[in-house]
Coordinates of C-alpha atoms and ligand atoms in Angstrom, one line a residue:
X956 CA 144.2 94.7 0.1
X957 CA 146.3 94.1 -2.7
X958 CA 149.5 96.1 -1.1
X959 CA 148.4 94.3 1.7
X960 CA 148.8 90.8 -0.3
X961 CA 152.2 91.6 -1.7
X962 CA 153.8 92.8 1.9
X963 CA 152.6 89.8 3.1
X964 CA 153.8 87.4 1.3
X965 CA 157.4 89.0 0.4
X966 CA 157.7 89.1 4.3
X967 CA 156.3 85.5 4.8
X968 CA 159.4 84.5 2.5
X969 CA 162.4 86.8 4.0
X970 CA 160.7 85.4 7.2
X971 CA 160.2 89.2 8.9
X972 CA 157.7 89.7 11.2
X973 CA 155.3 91.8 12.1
X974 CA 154.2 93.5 15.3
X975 CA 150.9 95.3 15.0
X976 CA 148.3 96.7 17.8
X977 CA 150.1 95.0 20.5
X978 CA 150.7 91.7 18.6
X979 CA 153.7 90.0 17.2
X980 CA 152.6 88.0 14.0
X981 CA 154.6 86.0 11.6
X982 CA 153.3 85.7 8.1
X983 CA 154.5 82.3 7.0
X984 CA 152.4 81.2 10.0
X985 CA 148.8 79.9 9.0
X986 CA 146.8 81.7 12.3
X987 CA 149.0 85.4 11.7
X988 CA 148.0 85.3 8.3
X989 CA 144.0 85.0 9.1
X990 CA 144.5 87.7 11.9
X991 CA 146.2 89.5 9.6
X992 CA 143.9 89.6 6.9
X993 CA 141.2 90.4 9.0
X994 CA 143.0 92.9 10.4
X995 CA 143.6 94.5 6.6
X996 CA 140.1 94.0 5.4
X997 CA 139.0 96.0 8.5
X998 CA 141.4 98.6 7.5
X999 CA 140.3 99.3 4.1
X1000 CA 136.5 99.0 5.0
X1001 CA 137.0 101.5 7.4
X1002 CA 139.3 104.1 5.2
X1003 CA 136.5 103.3 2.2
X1004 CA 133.6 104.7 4.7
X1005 CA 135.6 107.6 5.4
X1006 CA 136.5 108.5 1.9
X1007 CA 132.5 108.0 1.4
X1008 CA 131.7 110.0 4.0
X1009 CA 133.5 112.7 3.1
X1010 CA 131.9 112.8 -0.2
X1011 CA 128.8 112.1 1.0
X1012 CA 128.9 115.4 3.2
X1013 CA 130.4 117.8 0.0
X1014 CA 127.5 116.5 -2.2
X1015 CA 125.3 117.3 0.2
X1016 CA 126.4 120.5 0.6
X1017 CA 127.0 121.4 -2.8
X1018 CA 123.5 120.2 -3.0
X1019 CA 122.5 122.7 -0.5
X1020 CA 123.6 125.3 -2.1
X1021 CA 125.9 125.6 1.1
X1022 CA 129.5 127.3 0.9
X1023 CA 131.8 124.8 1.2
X1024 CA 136.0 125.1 1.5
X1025 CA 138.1 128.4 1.6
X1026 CA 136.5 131.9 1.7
X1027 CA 137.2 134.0 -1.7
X1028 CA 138.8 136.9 -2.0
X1029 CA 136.0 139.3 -1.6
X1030 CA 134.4 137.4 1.1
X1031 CA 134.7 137.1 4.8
X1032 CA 133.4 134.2 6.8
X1033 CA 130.7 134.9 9.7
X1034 CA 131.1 132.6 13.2
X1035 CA 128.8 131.3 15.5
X1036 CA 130.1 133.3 18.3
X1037 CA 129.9 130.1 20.5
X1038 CA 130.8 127.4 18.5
X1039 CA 133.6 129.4 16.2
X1040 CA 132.1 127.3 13.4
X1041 CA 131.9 129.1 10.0
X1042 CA 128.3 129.7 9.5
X1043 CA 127.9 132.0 6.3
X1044 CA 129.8 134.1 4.0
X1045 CA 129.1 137.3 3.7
X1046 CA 130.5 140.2 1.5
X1047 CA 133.9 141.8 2.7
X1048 CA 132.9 145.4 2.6
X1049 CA 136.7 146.1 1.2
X1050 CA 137.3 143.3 -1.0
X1051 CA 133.8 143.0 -2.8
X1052 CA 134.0 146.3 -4.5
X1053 CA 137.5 145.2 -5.7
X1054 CA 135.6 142.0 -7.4
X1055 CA 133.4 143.8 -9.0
X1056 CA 135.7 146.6 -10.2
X1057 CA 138.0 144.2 -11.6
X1058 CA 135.2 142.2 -13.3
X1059 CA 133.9 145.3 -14.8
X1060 CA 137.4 146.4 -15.8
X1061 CA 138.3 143.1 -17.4
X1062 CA 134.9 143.6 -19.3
X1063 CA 135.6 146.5 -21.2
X1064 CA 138.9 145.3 -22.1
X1065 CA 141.7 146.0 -19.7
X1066 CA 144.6 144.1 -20.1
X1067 CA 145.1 141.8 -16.4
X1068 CA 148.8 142.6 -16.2
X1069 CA 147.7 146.6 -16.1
X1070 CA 145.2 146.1 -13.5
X1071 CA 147.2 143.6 -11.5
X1072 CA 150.1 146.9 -11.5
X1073 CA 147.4 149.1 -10.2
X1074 CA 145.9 147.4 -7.8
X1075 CA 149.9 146.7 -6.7
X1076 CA 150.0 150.3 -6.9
X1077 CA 147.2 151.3 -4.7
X1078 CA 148.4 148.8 -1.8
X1079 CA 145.1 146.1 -2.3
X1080 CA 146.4 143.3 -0.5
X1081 CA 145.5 139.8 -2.2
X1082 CA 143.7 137.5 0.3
X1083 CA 147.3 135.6 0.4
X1084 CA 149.8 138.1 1.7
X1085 CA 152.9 137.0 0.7
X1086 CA 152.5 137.6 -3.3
X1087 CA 151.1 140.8 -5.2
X1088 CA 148.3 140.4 -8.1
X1089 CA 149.5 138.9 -11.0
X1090 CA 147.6 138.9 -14.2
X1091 CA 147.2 134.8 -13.5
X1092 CA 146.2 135.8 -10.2
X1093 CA 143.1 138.2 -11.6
X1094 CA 142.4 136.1 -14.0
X1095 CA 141.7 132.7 -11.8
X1096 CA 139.8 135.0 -9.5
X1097 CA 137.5 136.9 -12.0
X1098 CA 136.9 133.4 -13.5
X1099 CA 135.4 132.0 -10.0
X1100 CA 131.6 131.2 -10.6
X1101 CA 131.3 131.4 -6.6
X1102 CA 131.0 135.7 -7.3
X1103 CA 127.6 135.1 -9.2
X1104 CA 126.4 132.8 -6.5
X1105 CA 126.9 129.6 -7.7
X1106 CA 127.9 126.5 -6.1
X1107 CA 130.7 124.0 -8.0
X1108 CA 131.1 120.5 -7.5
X1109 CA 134.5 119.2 -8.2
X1110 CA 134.9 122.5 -10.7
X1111 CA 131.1 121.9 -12.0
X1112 CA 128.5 123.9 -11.3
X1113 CA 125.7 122.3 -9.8
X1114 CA 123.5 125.4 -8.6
X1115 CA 123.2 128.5 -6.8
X1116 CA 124.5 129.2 -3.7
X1117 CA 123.1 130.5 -0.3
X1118 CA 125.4 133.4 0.0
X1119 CA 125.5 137.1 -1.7
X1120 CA 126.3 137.3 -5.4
X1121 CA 128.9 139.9 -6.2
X1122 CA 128.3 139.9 -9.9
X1123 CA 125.4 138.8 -12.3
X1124 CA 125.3 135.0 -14.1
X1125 CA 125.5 137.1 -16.8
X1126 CA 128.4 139.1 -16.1
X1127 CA 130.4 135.8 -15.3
X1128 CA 129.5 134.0 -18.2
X1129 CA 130.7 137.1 -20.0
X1130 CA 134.1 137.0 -18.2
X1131 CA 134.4 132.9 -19.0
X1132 CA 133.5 133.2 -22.8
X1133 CA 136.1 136.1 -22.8
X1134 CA 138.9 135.0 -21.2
X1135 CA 138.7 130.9 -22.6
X1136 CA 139.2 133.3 -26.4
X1137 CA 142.6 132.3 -26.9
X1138 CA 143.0 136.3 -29.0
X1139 CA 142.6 137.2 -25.4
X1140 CA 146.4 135.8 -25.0
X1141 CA 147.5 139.4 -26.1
X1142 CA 146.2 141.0 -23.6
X1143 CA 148.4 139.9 -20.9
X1144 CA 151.6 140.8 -20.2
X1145 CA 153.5 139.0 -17.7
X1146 CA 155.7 136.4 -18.8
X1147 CA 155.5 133.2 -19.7
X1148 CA 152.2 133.9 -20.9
X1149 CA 152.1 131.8 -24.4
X1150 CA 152.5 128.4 -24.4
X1151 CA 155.1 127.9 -27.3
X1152 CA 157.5 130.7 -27.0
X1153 CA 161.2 129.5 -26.5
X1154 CA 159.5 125.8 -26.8
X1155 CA 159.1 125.2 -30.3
X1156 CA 161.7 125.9 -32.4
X1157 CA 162.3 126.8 -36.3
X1158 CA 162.1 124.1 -39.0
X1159 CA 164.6 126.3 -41.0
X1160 CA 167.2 127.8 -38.9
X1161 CA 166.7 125.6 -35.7
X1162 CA 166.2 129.0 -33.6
X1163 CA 164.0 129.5 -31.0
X1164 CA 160.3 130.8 -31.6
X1165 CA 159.1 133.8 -30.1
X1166 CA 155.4 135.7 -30.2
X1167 CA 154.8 138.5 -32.0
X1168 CA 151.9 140.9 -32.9
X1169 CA 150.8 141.5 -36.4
X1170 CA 148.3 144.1 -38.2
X1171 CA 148.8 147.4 -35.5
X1172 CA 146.1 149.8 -35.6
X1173 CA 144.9 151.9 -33.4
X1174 CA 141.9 153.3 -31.9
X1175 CA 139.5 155.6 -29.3
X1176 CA 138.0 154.4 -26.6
X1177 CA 135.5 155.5 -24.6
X1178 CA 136.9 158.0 -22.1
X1179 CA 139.0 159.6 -25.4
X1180 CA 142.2 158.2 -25.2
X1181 CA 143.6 156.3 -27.8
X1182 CA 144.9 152.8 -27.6
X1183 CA 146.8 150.0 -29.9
X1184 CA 145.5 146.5 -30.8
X1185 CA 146.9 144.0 -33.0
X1186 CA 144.5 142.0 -35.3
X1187 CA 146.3 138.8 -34.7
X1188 CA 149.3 136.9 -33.2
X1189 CA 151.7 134.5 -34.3
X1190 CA 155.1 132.5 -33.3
X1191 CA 158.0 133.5 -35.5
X1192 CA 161.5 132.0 -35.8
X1193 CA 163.8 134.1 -33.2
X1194 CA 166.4 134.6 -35.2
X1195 CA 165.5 135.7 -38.9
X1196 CA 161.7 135.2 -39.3
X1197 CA 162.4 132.5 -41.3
X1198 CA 159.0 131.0 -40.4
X1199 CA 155.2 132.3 -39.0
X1200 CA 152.2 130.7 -38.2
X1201 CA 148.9 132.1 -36.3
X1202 CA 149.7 131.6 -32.6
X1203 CA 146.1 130.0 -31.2
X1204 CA 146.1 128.0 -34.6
X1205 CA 149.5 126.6 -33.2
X1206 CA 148.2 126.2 -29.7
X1207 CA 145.6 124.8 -30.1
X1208 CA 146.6 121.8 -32.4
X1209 CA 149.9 121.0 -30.0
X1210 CA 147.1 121.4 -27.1
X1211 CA 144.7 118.6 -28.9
X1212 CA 148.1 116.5 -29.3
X1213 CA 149.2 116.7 -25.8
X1214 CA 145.6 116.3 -24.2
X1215 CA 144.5 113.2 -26.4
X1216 CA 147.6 111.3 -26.0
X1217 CA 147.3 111.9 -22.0
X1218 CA 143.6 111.3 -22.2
X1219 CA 144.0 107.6 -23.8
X1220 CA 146.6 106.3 -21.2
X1221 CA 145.6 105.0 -17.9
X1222 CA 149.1 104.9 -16.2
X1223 CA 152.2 106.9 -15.7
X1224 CA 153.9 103.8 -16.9
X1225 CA 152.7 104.0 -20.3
X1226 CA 155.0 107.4 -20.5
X1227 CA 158.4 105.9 -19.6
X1228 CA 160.8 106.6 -22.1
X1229 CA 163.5 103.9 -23.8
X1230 CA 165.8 104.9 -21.1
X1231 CA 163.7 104.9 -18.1
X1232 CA 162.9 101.2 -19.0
X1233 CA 166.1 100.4 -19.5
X1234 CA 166.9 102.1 -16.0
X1235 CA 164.1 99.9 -14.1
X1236 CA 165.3 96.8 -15.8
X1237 CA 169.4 97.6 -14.7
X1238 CA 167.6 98.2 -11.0
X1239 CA 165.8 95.0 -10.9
X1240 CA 168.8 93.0 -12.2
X1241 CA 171.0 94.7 -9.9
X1242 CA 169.0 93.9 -7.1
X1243 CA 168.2 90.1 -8.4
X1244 CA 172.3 90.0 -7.8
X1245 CA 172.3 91.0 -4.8
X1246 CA 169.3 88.9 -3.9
X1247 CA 170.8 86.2 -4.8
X1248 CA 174.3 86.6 -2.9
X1249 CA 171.7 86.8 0.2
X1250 CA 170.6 84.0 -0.6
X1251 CA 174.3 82.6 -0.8
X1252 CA 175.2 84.0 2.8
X1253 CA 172.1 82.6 4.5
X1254 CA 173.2 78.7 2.9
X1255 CA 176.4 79.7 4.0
X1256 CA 178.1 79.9 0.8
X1257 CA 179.6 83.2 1.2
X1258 CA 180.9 85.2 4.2
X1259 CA 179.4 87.9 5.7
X1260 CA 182.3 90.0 4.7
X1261 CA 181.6 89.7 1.5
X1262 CA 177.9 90.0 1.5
X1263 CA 179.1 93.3 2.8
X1264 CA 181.1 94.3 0.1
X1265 CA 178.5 93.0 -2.4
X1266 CA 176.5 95.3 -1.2
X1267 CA 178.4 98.3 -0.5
X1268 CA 179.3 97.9 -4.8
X1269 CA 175.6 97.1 -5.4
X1270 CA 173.6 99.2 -3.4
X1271 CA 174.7 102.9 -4.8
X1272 CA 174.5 101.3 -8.5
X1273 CA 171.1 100.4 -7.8
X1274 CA 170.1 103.6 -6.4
X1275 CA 171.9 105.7 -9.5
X1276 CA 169.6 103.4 -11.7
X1277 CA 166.8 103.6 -9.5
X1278 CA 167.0 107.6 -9.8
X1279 CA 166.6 107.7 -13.2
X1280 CA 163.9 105.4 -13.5
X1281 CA 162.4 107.2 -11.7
X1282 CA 162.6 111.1 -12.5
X1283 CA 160.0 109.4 -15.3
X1284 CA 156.9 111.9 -14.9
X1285 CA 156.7 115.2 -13.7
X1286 CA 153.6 115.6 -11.3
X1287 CA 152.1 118.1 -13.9
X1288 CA 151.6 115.7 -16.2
X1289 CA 150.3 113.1 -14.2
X1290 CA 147.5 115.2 -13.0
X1291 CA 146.5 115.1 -16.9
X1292 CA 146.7 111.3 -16.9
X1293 CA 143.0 109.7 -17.8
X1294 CA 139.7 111.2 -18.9
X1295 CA 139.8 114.4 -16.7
X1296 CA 142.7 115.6 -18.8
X1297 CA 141.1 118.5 -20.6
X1298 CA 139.1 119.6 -17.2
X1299 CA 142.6 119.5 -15.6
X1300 CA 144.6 121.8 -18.1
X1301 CA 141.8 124.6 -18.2
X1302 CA 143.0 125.2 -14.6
X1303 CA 146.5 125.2 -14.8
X1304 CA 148.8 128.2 -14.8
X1305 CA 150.4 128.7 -17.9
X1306 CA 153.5 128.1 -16.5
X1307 CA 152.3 124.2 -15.7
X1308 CA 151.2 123.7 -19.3
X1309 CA 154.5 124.8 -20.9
X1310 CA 156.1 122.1 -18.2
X1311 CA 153.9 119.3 -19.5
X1312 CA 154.3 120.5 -23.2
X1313 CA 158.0 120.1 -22.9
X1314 CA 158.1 117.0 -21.4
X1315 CA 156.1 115.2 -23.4
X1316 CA 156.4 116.6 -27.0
X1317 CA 159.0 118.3 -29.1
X1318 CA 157.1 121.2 -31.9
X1319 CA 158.9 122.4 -35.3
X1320 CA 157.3 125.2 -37.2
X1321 CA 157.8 124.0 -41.2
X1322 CA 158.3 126.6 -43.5
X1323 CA 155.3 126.8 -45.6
X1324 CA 153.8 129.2 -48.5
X1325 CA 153.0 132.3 -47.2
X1326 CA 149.4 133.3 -47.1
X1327 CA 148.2 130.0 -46.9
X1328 CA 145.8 128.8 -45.2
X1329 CA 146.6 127.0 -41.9
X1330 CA 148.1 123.5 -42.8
X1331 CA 148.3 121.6 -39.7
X1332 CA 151.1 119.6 -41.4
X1333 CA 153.1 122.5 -41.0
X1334 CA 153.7 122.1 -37.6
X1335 CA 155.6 119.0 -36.4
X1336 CA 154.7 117.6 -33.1
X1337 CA 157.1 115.0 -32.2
X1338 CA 156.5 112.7 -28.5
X1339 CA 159.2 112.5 -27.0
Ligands
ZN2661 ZN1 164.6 130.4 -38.4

């Protein structure tokens, strides 16, 4: 109703009609503007009982414990032979084994980028067909809470499911606590995997930061091979190691930066930088000129020749300015905007968290004493 407002009264006073289900209305015109409205107020009541509907029909079957939206990987959907509805899910007798082997693999250890080469490997096609498993890919899917049978509501759990567990309750919360460890960084492989590498830079030198492993040792594991862990990560300075700092110490305070700013804004607006402003406001004075020779042509006080050339000088200056108002905020950030901001960037790919940390802040890794503890004044977090 409010778009609805705005239209209508910005028509009523460039005197444009409208022509709608059959009817030519004019908004500056007393009767068109109560059809109108009614007409709108219909509209919205109707697209709000939709909207309710549709919620309605998810909470009830989230309620049910019914399966509701895509089949998983490791399940295939049953059909009403005459109806070709969806009626269950059911275990795919060649995917589910992969679920649980994968789950159990991640379990004792495995690093995802080594299993997602295997499974390459061995020729296990992913329920999507056009990419191979990546170690994001595994580890979205071993995350699902659907495998131990439970139902989510908009990402929440909100019971257990009528269909077939492939793993325990157990075994998934197992998998969740594991993989939300941010140590667990190490064990992937596939780049970008951290969120600061080639991001932050060095306080010293002005280099780039990269990741690196500290305090190699080695050990057996079960089956009697021998394998190589690392104690701990951390960012260093690129270039000559000027600086280090503990990598998920570093994360997680840029993290806490990023997702409380975004969590105490309510619009994109509130982002726009010095020069986006000053990019709307060129736009709208633009356009108030050329407005305004409008204005002139329809008193008469200027030709339409040279209304024309007004406008072929204004119109691409506007657009430039327009543009870069514009290119404000990229859409992974404004996913983050308001209070679901920390729900939202637990399910983003790294790759769509190092996008919204570089648009929005700049980080400098100080030097500080070594051996320290972590001083989280040694890490500059600039907006920007
Ligand atoms: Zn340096």
């Amino acid at each position: 109703m409010g778009e609805y407002a705005e239209l209508r009264d910005l028509c009523a006073e460039r005197g444009v009609l409208w022509c709608f289900s059959g009817a030519l209305l004019d908004p500056s015109k007393p009767g068109d503007r109560l059809s109108s409205v009614v007409a709108a107020a219909f509209s919205e009541h109707e697209s709000d009982l939709i909207v309710e509907r549709v919620r309605r029909a998810q909470r009830a079957n989230a309620q049910e414990g019914k399966a509701h939206g895509k089949v998983p990987f490791g399940y295939r959907a049953v059909r009403d032979p005459d109806t070709g509805k969806i009626e269950k899910r059911v275990p795919d007798e060649k995917q589910a084994p992969i679920v649980r082997e994968v789950v159990r693999r991640v379990l004792d250890g495995e690093p995802l980028y080594a299993l997602a080469r295997e499974l390459n490997d061995r020729g296990v096609s992913t329920s999507k067909q056009s990419k191979g498993w990546t170690a994001a890919s595994l580890s979205a899917m071993v995350k699902r809470p659907t495998y131990a049978g439970l139902r989510t509501h908009l990402g929440v759990v909100v019971g257990t499911g009528k269909w077939e567990p492939l793993i325990s309750v157990e075994e998934h919360e197992q998998i969740v606590a594991l993989m939300s460890d941010p140590r667990r960084l190490t064990h992937h492989g596939v780049e970008p995997q951290y969120l600061l590498t080639g991001i932050a830079v060095c306080g010293e030198c002005g280099g780039r930061i990269r990741r690196r492993r500290n305090g190699r040792y080695s050990k057996r594991t079960g089956d009697g091979s021998e394998r190589t862990f690392y104690e701990y990560s951390s960012y260093s300075c690129f270039e000559g190691g000027c600086v280090s700092r503990r990598q998920h110490l570093v994360d997680a305070l840029v993290r806490e930066a990023v997702l409380q700013r975004l969590e105490n804004i309510v619009s994109v607006d509130e982002l726009a930088d010095p020069e986006q402003k000053e990019a709307q406001k060129a736009a709208r004075d633009l356009r108030k000129r050329l407005d305004d020779a409008v204005a002139e042509f329809a008193r008469g006080d200027l030709t339409a020749a040279r209304l024309a050339h007004a406008e072929k000088l204004l119109l691409p200056e506007i657009e430039k300015h327009e543009r870069r108002a514009q290119k404000i905020v990229p859409p992974e950030v404004q996913r983050l905007i308001g209070p679901n901001a920390r729900s939202q960037w637990q399910a983003m790919s790294m790759v769509d968290r190092r996008m919204v940390i570089r648009s929005l802040v700049s980080v400098t890794i100080l030097k500080d004493r070594p051996r320290r503890e972590f001083n989280p004044k040694s890490v500059a977090i600039k907006l920007i």
